[in-house]
Coordinates of C-alpha atoms and ligand atoms in Angstrom, one line a residue:
M54 CA 0.0 0.0 0.0
A55 CA 1.0 3.5 -0.5
L56 CA -0.1 7.0 0.4
R57 CA -1.5 9.1 -2.4
N58 CA -1.5 12.8 -2.6
I59 CA -4.8 14.4 -1.7
V60 CA -5.9 17.0 -4.2
K61 CA -6.8 20.4 -2.7
D62 CA -9.3 23.2 -3.1
G63 CA -9.0 24.8 -6.5
D64 CA -7.8 21.8 -8.4
E65 CA -10.2 21.3 -11.4
V66 CA -10.1 17.5 -11.0
L67 CA -12.6 18.1 -8.1
T68 CA -15.1 19.5 -10.6
K69 CA -15.1 16.6 -13.1
K70 CA -17.7 13.8 -13.4
C71 CA -16.1 10.4 -12.9
R72 CA -16.5 7.4 -15.1
N73 CA -17.7 4.0 -14.1
V74 CA -15.3 1.3 -13.2
V75 CA -15.4 -1.5 -15.7
K76 CA -12.3 -3.5 -14.8
F77 CA -12.2 -5.1 -11.3
D78 CA -8.5 -5.8 -11.5
K79 CA -5.3 -5.5 -9.5
K80 CA -5.1 -1.8 -10.4
L81 CA -8.5 -1.2 -8.8
H82 CA -7.5 -3.2 -5.7
T83 CA -4.3 -1.1 -5.3
L84 CA -6.3 2.1 -5.7
L85 CA -8.8 1.0 -3.0
D86 CA -6.0 0.0 -0.6
D87 CA -4.1 3.2 -1.2
M88 CA -7.2 5.3 -0.7
A89 CA -8.0 3.6 2.6
E90 CA -4.5 4.2 3.9
T91 CA -4.5 7.8 2.7
M92 CA -7.9 8.4 4.3
H93 CA -6.8 6.9 7.6
R94 CA -3.5 8.8 7.7
A95 CA -5.4 12.0 7.2
N96 CA -8.0 11.1 9.9
G97 CA -10.8 11.3 7.4
V98 CA -14.1 9.4 7.4
G99 CA -14.3 9.2 3.6
L100 CA -12.4 9.7 0.4
A101 CA -13.4 9.6 -3.2
A102 CA -11.1 8.7 -6.1
P103 CA -11.1 12.2 -7.7
Q104 CA -9.5 13.4 -4.4
V105 CA -6.4 11.4 -5.4
G106 CA -6.7 12.5 -9.0
I107 CA -8.4 9.5 -10.4
L108 CA -11.7 10.1 -12.3
R109 CA -13.3 6.8 -11.5
R110 CA -16.4 6.0 -9.4
V111 CA -14.6 4.7 -6.4
V112 CA -15.2 5.6 -2.7
V113 CA -13.9 4.5 0.7
I114 CA -15.6 5.3 3.9
D115 CA -14.7 4.5 7.5
I116 CA -16.8 5.9 10.3
S117 CA -15.6 3.4 12.9
P118 CA -14.0 4.8 16.1
D119 CA -10.9 2.7 15.7
Q120 CA -10.7 3.3 11.9
D121 CA -10.7 -0.4 11.2
E122 CA -13.9 -0.9 9.2
V123 CA -13.4 0.3 5.7
L124 CA -16.3 0.3 3.4
E125 CA -15.4 0.1 -0.3
L126 CA -18.0 1.3 -2.8
V127 CA -17.4 1.0 -6.5
N128 CA -19.9 2.6 -8.9
P129 CA -22.2 3.5 -6.0
R130 CA -25.5 5.1 -6.4
I131 CA -28.3 6.3 -4.1
I132 CA -31.4 4.2 -4.6
A133 CA -33.5 5.5 -1.6
Y134 CA -33.3 8.3 0.9
S135 CA -35.5 9.9 3.5
G136 CA -35.5 12.4 6.4
E137 CA -33.2 15.3 6.9
Q138 CA -30.2 16.2 9.1
E139 CA -28.3 19.4 9.3
G140 CA -24.8 19.4 10.6
N141 CA -21.2 20.5 10.1
E142 CA -19.3 19.0 7.2
G143 CA -15.7 19.1 6.2
C144 CA -13.6 17.5 3.5
L145 CA -9.9 16.3 3.2
S146 CA -9.6 18.5 0.1
F147 CA -10.6 21.6 2.0
P148 CA -8.5 21.5 5.2
G149 CA -9.7 23.9 7.9
Q150 CA -13.0 24.7 6.1
W151 CA -16.4 23.6 7.5
G152 CA -19.9 24.2 6.3
I153 CA -23.4 23.5 7.5
V154 CA -24.9 21.0 5.1
K155 CA -28.4 19.5 5.0
R156 CA -28.4 15.9 4.0
P157 CA -31.0 13.1 4.2
D158 CA -30.9 11.2 7.5
Y159 CA -31.4 7.8 5.8
V160 CA -29.6 6.7 2.6
K161 CA -29.6 3.4 0.8
V162 CA -26.9 2.8 -1.8
R163 CA -26.3 0.1 -4.3
A164 CA -22.7 -0.5 -5.3
Q165 CA -20.2 -3.1 -6.4
D166 CA -17.4 -4.5 -4.3
R167 CA -13.8 -4.8 -5.5
F168 CA -14.6 -8.0 -7.4
G169 CA -17.6 -6.5 -9.1
E170 CA -20.2 -8.1 -6.9
E171 CA -23.3 -6.0 -6.4
F172 CA -24.6 -5.2 -2.9
E173 CA -26.8 -2.8 -1.1
M174 CA -26.1 -0.9 2.1
E175 CA -28.1 1.4 4.4
G176 CA -26.8 4.2 6.5
T177 CA -28.2 6.8 8.9
A178 CA -26.7 9.9 10.6
L179 CA -23.0 10.2 9.8
L180 CA -22.9 7.2 7.4
A181 CA -25.8 8.7 5.4
R182 CA -24.0 12.0 5.3
A183 CA -20.8 10.3 4.1
F184 CA -22.6 8.4 1.3
C185 CA -24.0 11.7 0.0
H186 CA -20.7 13.7 0.4
E187 CA -18.6 11.0 -1.4
I188 CA -21.1 10.3 -4.2
D189 CA -21.3 14.0 -4.8
H190 CA -17.5 14.0 -5.4
L191 CA -18.0 11.4 -8.1
N192 CA -20.2 13.9 -9.9
G193 CA -17.8 16.8 -9.5
V194 CA -19.8 18.4 -6.6
V195 CA -18.0 19.5 -3.4
F196 CA -19.7 20.3 -0.1
K197 CA -19.1 24.0 -0.3
E198 CA -21.5 24.1 -3.3
V199 CA -24.3 22.5 -1.3
A200 CA -23.6 24.1 2.1
E201 CA -26.3 26.4 3.6
R202 CA -23.3 28.5 4.7
M203 CA -19.7 28.1 5.7
L204 CA -18.6 28.3 9.4
T205 CA -16.8 31.4 10.6
P206 CA -13.3 31.0 12.1
K207 CA -14.8 31.7 15.5
E208 CA -17.4 28.9 15.0
I209 CA -14.6 26.5 13.9
E210 CA -12.6 27.4 17.0
E211 CA -15.6 26.6 19.2
M212 CA -16.2 23.3 17.4
N213 CA -12.6 22.2 17.9
A214 CA -12.8 23.2 21.6
K215 CA -15.6 20.6 22.2
Ligands
CO577 CO1 -14.8 15.4 0.5

């Protein structure tokens, strides 16, 4: 495994729509492994392939406290959602920036695993938020564009003090 460079705010790769994965090969497995390592090292809960400069529909998420339960989603799509939550959201590509973002409180996704096998997964609360945030990345959409507003430096200070 290897760390990949995380693309930052202003890089146009973050605005591009990603293409479907069609080959479930060694190259994909290496990408998934590298993305998980990169996400963990950066203390993130999710990372999408365009954030490491790859325009393919690949996402990793890990909301576990010990960062040892990586979810791998290839070609994910939202097939059902309900409810609403409003909360603070950040992104590894926008260090130090936070926004208030409304998301559904329940999201069901259909995706493929690293071998191409289809599966469905449901999430609420933070997991539902992560599904939405990461799938947005695959469509070239970043959280700043969908935020109600961005947090002020003072609000970020207060959030970090908690
Ligand atoms: Co992000």
